[in-house]
Coordinates of C-alpha atoms in Angstrom, one line a residue:
M1 CA 65.6 57.2 169.4
S2 CA 63.5 59.5 167.3
R3 CA 65.5 61.0 164.5
I4 CA 63.6 64.3 164.8
G5 CA 63.5 64.3 168.6
K6 CA 67.2 63.9 169.2
L7 CA 68.2 66.8 167.1
P8 CA 69.2 69.9 169.1
I9 CA 67.4 73.3 168.4
V10 CA 69.8 76.2 168.1
L11 CA 68.6 79.5 169.6
P12 CA 69.4 82.4 167.4
A13 CA 70.5 85.7 168.8
G14 CA 67.6 87.8 170.1
V15 CA 65.4 84.8 170.9
T16 CA 64.7 84.0 174.6
F17 CA 63.4 80.6 175.9
E18 CA 61.5 80.2 179.1
Q19 CA 59.8 77.2 180.7
K20 CA 57.4 77.4 183.6
D21 CA 54.9 74.8 184.8
N22 CA 54.9 72.8 181.5
V23 CA 54.3 75.9 179.4
I24 CA 57.1 77.0 177.1
T25 CA 57.4 80.6 176.1
V26 CA 59.6 81.8 173.2
K27 CA 60.1 85.5 172.5
G28 CA 61.8 87.1 169.6
P29 CA 61.8 90.1 167.2
K30 CA 58.7 88.8 165.3
G31 CA 56.5 88.1 168.4
E32 CA 55.9 85.8 171.3
L33 CA 54.5 82.2 171.3
K34 CA 53.4 79.9 174.1
Q35 CA 52.9 76.1 174.0
S36 CA 51.9 73.7 176.8
I37 CA 53.8 70.3 176.8
N38 CA 53.4 66.9 178.4
P39 CA 55.2 67.0 181.9
E40 CA 56.9 63.7 181.1
I41 CA 58.9 65.2 178.2
K42 CA 62.0 67.1 179.5
V43 CA 63.2 70.2 177.8
E44 CA 66.6 71.5 178.8
V45 CA 68.7 74.5 177.7
E46 CA 72.4 74.0 177.3
G47 CA 74.2 77.2 176.2
N48 CA 72.3 78.3 173.0
E49 CA 70.9 74.9 172.3
I50 CA 67.6 73.3 173.4
K51 CA 67.4 69.5 173.9
V52 CA 64.2 67.5 174.2
T53 CA 64.4 64.1 176.0
R54 CA 61.8 61.4 176.8
P55 CA 61.6 59.3 179.9
N56 CA 61.2 55.8 178.3
D57 CA 60.7 54.0 175.0
E58 CA 57.0 53.5 175.2
R59 CA 55.0 54.2 172.0
Q60 CA 53.3 57.4 173.4
S61 CA 56.6 58.8 174.7
R62 CA 58.3 58.2 171.3
A63 CA 55.5 59.9 169.4
Q64 CA 55.5 63.0 171.7
H65 CA 59.3 63.3 171.7
G66 CA 59.4 64.2 168.0
L67 CA 56.1 66.2 168.1
Y68 CA 57.3 68.5 170.9
R69 CA 60.7 69.0 169.4
A70 CA 59.1 70.0 166.1
L71 CA 56.6 72.3 167.8
I72 CA 59.4 74.1 169.7
N73 CA 61.5 74.3 166.6
N74 CA 58.6 75.9 164.7
M75 CA 58.2 78.4 167.5
V76 CA 61.9 79.4 167.5
V77 CA 61.9 79.8 163.7
G78 CA 58.6 81.7 163.8
V79 CA 59.7 84.3 166.3
S80 CA 63.1 84.8 164.6
E81 CA 62.3 84.6 160.8
G82 CA 58.6 84.2 160.6
F83 CA 56.5 82.1 158.1
K84 CA 55.0 83.2 154.8
K85 CA 52.4 81.6 152.5
E86 CA 51.1 82.8 149.2
L87 CA 47.7 81.9 147.7
E88 CA 46.9 82.4 144.0
I89 CA 43.3 82.9 142.7
V90 CA 42.6 81.4 139.3
G91 CA 39.4 82.3 137.4
V92 CA 37.8 85.0 135.4
G93 CA 36.3 87.6 137.6
Y94 CA 37.8 86.2 140.8
R95 CA 39.3 89.0 142.9
A96 CA 40.9 89.6 146.3
T97 CA 41.4 93.0 148.1
N98 CA 42.2 93.9 151.7
Q99 CA 41.5 96.9 153.9
G100 CA 43.7 96.5 156.9
Q101 CA 43.0 93.1 158.5
V102 CA 39.8 92.4 156.5
L103 CA 40.2 90.3 153.4
E104 CA 37.5 90.6 150.7
L105 CA 37.1 87.7 148.2
A106 CA 35.0 87.7 145.1
L107 CA 35.0 84.0 144.0
G108 CA 32.0 83.8 141.7
F109 CA 29.3 83.6 144.3
S110 CA 26.4 86.0 144.5
H111 CA 28.0 87.7 147.4
A112 CA 31.5 88.8 148.5
I113 CA 33.3 86.9 151.3
Y114 CA 34.7 89.0 154.1
L115 CA 37.3 87.3 156.3
K116 CA 38.7 89.1 159.4
M117 CA 42.3 88.1 160.1
P118 CA 43.7 87.7 163.6
D119 CA 46.2 90.3 164.8
E120 CA 49.1 87.9 164.6
V121 CA 48.7 87.5 160.8
K122 CA 49.6 90.1 158.2
V123 CA 47.6 90.0 155.0
E124 CA 48.3 91.6 151.6
A125 CA 46.4 91.2 148.4
K126 CA 48.0 92.1 145.1
S127 CA 46.2 92.3 141.7
E128 CA 48.2 93.0 138.6
R129 CA 47.0 93.3 135.0
N130 CA 47.1 90.0 133.1
K131 CA 48.2 88.0 136.2
N132 CA 46.2 86.1 138.8
P133 CA 45.5 87.9 142.1
L134 CA 47.9 86.9 144.9
I135 CA 47.2 86.8 148.7
T136 CA 50.3 86.9 150.9
L137 CA 50.0 85.9 154.5
E138 CA 52.8 86.3 157.1
S139 CA 52.9 85.2 160.7
C140 CA 55.2 83.9 163.5
D141 CA 52.7 81.1 164.3
K142 CA 52.9 78.3 161.7
Q143 CA 49.8 76.5 162.9
L144 CA 47.6 79.5 162.8
L145 CA 48.9 80.5 159.4
G146 CA 48.2 77.0 157.9
Q147 CA 44.7 77.0 159.4
I148 CA 43.9 80.4 157.8
C149 CA 45.3 79.3 154.5
A150 CA 43.1 76.2 154.6
K151 CA 40.1 78.3 155.4
I152 CA 40.6 80.6 152.5
R153 CA 41.3 77.7 150.2
S154 CA 38.1 76.0 151.3
F155 CA 35.9 78.8 150.0
R156 CA 36.6 77.7 146.4
K157 CA 39.0 74.7 146.0
P158 CA 40.7 74.3 142.6
E159 CA 38.6 72.1 140.4
P160 CA 40.2 69.6 138.0
Y161 CA 38.6 70.6 134.7
K162 CA 39.5 74.3 134.3
G163 CA 41.8 74.7 137.3
K164 CA 39.6 77.5 138.7
G165 CA 39.8 78.3 142.4
V166 CA 42.1 79.2 145.2
K167 CA 45.4 77.4 145.3
F168 CA 48.9 77.7 146.8
V169 CA 51.6 79.2 144.6
G170 CA 53.5 76.4 143.1
E171 CA 50.8 73.8 143.7
V172 CA 50.1 71.5 140.7
I173 CA 46.5 70.7 140.0
R174 CA 45.9 67.3 138.4
R175 CA 43.8 68.1 135.3
K176 CA 41.1 65.9 133.8
S177 CA 40.0 65.9 130.2
G178 CA 36.4 66.9 129.7
K179 CA 33.8 65.2 127.6
T180 CA 35.0 63.9 124.2
A181 CA 33.0 63.8 121.1
A182 CA 31.0 60.6 120.6
A183 CA 32.6 58.2 118.1
K184 CA 30.3 57.1 115.3

């Protein structure tokens, strides 16, 4: 049995779970999420717990058992607590500002980069003196949040020599030493 798949998911107070025609809907204080699932995977609610079961021990069923349990758990956590990611911009002259749902990035190119955020994602850019600019993203949808963070990071990935670029807060960049003086 899948170690992840056999764990029950606890429904917190204020979160409702609904299943109709292989589409799962989870509603909570932070929002509403939908996910379609494989009809072979059975999802049952017992009290305030959700249990995910599989029909057999075939390879495909075992893989999907853990996958759908993790997806449903992320939906429940997202609508009750939400997810938050922080990106840090390292580099001289690199800036980030936001007007509403539009994020403006100055990353050393000849032009500014404007990125319109979806309505489900809240964005906030902070710039303090003598500190690197921070971009804080919050959402109830973990998948969408990770996808947007990856998109922002792809504009200027951290390089290994000076460490300049967009990185996650707490991410460690492996540094390389530059050219050394020629030995005579």
